[in-house]
GROMACS .gro file of C-alpha atoms in nm:
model
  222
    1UNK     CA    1  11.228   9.263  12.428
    2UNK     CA    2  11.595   9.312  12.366
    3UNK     CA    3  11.829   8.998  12.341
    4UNK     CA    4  12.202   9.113  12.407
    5UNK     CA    5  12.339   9.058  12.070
    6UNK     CA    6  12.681   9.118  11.922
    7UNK     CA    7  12.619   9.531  11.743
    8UNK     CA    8  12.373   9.619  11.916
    9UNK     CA    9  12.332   9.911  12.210
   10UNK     CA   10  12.015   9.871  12.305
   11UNK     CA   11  11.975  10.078  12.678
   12UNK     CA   12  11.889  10.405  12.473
   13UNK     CA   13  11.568  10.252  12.307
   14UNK     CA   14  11.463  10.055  12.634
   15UNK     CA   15  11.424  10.353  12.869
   16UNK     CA   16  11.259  10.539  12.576
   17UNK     CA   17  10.992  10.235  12.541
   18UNK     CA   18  10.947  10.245  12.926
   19UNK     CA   19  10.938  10.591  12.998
   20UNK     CA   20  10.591  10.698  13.046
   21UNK     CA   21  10.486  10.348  12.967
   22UNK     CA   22  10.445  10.004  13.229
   23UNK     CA   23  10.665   9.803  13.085
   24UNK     CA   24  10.773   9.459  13.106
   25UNK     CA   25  11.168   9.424  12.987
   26UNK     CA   26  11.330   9.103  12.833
   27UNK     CA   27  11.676   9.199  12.842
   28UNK     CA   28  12.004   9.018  12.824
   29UNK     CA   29  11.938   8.635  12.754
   30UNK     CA   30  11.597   8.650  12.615
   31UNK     CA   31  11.547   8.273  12.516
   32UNK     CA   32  11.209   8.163  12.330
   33UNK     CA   33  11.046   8.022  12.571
   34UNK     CA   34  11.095   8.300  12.776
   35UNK     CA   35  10.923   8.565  12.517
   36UNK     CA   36  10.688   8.221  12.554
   37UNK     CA   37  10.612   8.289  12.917
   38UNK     CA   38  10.626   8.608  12.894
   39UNK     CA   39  10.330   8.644  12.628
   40UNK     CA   40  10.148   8.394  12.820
   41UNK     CA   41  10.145   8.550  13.203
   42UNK     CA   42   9.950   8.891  13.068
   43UNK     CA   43   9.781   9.091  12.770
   44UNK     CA   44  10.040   9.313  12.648
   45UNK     CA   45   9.922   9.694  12.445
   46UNK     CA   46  10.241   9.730  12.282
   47UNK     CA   47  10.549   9.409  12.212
   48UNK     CA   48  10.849   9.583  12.069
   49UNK     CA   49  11.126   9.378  11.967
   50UNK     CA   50  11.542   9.493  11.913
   51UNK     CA   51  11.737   9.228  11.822
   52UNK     CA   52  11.861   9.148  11.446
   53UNK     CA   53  11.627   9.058  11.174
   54UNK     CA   54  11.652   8.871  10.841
   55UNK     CA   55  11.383   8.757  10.582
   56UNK     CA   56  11.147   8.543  10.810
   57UNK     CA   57  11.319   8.478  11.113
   58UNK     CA   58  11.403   8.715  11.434
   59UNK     CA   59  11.783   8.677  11.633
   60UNK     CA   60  11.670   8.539  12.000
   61UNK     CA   61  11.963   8.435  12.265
   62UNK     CA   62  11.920   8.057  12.200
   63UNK     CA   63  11.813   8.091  11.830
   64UNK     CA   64  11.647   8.240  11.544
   65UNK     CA   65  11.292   8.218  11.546
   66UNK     CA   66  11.012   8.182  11.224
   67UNK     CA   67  10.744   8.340  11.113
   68UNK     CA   68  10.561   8.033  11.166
   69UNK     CA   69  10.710   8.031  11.574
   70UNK     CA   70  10.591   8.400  11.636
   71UNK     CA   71  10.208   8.343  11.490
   72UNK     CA   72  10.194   8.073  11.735
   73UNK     CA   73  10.315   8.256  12.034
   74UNK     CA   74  10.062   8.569  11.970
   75UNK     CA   75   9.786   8.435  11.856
   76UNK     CA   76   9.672   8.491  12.266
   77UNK     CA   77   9.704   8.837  12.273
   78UNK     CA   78   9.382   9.002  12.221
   79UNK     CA   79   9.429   9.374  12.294
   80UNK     CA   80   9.761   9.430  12.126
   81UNK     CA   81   9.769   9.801  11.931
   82UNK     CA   82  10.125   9.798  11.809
   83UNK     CA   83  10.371   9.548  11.764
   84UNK     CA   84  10.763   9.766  11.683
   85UNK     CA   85  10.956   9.533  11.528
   86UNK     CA   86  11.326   9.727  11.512
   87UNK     CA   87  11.471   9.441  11.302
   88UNK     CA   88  11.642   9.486  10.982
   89UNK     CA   89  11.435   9.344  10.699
   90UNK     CA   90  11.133   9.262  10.890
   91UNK     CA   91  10.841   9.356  10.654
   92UNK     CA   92  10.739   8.999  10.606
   93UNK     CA   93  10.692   8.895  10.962
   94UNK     CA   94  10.569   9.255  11.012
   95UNK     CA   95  10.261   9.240  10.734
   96UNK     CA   96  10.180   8.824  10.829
   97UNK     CA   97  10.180   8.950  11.211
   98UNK     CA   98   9.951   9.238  11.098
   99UNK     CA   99   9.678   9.039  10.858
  100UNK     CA  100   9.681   8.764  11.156
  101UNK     CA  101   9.661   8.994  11.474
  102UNK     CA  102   9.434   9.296  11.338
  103UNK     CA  103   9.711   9.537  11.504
  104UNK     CA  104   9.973   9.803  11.356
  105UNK     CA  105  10.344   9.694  11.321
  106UNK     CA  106  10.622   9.935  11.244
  107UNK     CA  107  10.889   9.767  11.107
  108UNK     CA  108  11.215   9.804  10.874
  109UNK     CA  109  11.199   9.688  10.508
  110UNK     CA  110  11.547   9.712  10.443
  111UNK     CA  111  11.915   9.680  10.662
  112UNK     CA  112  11.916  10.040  10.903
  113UNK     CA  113  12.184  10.183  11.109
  114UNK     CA  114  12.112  10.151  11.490
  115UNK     CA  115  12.100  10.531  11.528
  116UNK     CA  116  11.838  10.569  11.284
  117UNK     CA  117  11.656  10.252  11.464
  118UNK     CA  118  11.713  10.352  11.801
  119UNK     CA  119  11.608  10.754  11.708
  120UNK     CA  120  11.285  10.667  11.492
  121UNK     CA  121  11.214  10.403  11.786
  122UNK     CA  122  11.261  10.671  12.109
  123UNK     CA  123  11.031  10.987  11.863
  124UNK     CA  124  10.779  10.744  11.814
  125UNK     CA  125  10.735  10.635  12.193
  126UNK     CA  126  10.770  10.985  12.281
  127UNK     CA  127  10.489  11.126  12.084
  128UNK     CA  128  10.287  10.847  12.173
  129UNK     CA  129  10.338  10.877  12.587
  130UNK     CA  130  10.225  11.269  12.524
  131UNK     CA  131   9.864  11.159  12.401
  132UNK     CA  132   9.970  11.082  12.026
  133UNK     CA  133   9.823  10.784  11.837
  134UNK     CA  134   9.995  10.560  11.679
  135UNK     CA  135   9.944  10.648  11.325
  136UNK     CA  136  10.033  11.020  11.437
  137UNK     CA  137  10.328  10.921  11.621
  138UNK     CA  138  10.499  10.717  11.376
  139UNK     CA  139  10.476  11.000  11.103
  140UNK     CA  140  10.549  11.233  11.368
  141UNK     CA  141  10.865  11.046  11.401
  142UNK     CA  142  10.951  11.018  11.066
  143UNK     CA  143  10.931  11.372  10.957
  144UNK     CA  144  11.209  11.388  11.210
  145UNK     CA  145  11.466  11.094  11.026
  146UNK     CA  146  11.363  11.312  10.672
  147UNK     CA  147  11.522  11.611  10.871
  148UNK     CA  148  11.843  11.416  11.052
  149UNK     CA  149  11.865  11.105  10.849
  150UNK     CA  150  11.688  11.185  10.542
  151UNK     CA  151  11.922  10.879  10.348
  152UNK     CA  152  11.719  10.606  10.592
  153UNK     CA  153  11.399  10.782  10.644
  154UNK     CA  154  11.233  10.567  10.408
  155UNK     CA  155  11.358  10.224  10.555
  156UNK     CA  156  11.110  10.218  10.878
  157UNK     CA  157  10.739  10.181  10.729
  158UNK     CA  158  10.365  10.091  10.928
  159UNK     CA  159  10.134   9.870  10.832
  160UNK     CA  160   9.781   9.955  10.974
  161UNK     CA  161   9.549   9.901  10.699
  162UNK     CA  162   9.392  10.080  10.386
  163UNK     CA  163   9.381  10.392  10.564
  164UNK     CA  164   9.780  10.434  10.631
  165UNK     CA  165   9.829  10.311  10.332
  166UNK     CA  166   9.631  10.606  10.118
  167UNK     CA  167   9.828  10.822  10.356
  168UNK     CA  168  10.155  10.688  10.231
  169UNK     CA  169  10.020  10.746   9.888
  170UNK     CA  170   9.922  11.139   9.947
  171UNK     CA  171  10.226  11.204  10.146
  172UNK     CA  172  10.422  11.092   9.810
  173UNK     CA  173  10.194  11.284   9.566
  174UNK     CA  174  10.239  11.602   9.799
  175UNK     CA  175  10.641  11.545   9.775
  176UNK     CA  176  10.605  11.533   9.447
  177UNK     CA  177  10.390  11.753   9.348
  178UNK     CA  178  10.617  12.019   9.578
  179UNK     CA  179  10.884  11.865   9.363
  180UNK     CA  180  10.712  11.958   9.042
  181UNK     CA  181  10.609  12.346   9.148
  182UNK     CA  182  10.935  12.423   9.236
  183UNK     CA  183  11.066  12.313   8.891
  184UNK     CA  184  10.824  12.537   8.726
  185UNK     CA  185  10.970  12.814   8.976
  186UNK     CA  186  11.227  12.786   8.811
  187UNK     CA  187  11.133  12.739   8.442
  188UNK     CA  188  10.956  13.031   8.486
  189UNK     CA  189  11.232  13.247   8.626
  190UNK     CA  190  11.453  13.106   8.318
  191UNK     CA  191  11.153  13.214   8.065
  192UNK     CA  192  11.139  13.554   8.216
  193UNK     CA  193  11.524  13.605   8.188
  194UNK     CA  194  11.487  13.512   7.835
  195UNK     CA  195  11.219  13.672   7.719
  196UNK     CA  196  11.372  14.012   7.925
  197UNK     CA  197  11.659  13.936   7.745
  198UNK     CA  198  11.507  13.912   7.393
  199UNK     CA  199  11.311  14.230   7.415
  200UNK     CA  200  11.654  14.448   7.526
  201UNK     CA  201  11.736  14.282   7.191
  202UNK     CA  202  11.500  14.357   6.983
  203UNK     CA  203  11.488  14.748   7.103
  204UNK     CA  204  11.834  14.757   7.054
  205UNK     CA  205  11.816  14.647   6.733
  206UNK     CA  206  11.518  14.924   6.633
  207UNK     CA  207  11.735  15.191   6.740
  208UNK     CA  208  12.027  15.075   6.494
  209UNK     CA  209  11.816  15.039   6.228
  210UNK     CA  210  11.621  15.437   6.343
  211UNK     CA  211  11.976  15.615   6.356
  212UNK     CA  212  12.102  15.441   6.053
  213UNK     CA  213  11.786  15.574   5.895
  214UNK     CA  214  11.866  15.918   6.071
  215UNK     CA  215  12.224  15.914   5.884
  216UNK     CA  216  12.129  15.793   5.585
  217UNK     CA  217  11.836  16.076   5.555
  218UNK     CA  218  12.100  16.375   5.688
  219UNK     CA  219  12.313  16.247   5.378
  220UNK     CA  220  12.089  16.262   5.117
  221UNK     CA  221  11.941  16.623   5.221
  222UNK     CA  222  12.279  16.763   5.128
   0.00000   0.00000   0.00000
């Protein structure tokens, strides 16, 4: 569903949703009554939204609709898997959507550039019409921001239960602990340069002190 709204492009991330996929597009004036019909004529797999966000309400063509508005127009759908919500600041609709309909959401918790959007948005559908699921796809798609957008990588986040969440937890602990070995790389290459350093001085100094000895020895034999 893509309202035509004022800063947003948003052909690139429609024929990446429906390639691959059947798809049903609300494009151009996409009132709320007409995401209302829409959600009513047919059980949908996937809903994935572009329009703008802010805290608790979604940008349609006629107006900006509540949390409150969107619980009642799903709470029909019975087979969805993901709902993509590419709407800046959209985790709060994103996590009540989630704990009401049982399915993933990917959404953004903070503002994101339409590039990044439209790019995390056209991986994810990608890896996911090859066979992917859609825990796999999304970090699938996000390795790729970390590599292009790396700034904004963190902005799009799922929410698919305890077990997404532990793996947002390990992926962290593994960047850091990567974080933390290659500091001690390089403590320890900054120990061994000092202590290499220290023992050139310390057999430099034995030497002084051996042909001092020498000198002082030939000088007293005469």
């Amino acid at each position: 569903m893509a309202p035509r709204l004022a800063g947003i492009d948003a052909r690139p991330e429609i024929a990446a949703v429906a390639s691959g996929h059947e798809a049903t597009i609300l494009d151009g004036t996409v009132s709320s009554w007409r995401l209302e019909d829409a959600l009513r004529e047919r059980q949908y797999d996937v809903v994935h939204f572009i329009q703008h966000g802010d805290a608790g309400l979604l940008q349609m063509t006629d107006r900006k609709v509540t949390l409150e508005w969107l619980l009642r127009t799903f709470r029909h759908q019975w087979d969805l898997r993901l709902i993509y919500l590419n709407a800046c600041d959209s985790v709060e609709i994103g996590a009540a959507l989630h704990n009401s309909l049982g399915c993933a959401v990917v959404t953004n918790k903070a503002d994101i550039s339409e590039e990044v959007a439209t790019r995390m948005a056209c991986d994810l559908y990608e890896a996911m019409a090859a066979g992917a699921e859609v825990d796999d796809a999304f970090y699938e798609a996000k390795a790729g921001l970390r590599r292009l957008y790396p700034d904004q990588a963190d902005i799009p986040i799922l929410i698919n239960g305890h077990s997404i969440m532990q793996r947002e937890i390990v992926d962290e602990l593994v960047g850091r602990m990567d974080a933390i070995e290659r500091r001690l790389q390089v403590l320890e290459e900054s120990v061994g340069k000092l202590t290499s350093r220290s023992l050139h001085v310390t057999l430099t100094d034995v030497l002084l002190v051996v042909l001092i000895a020498v000198q002082v020895w030939q000088v007293l034999i005469r």
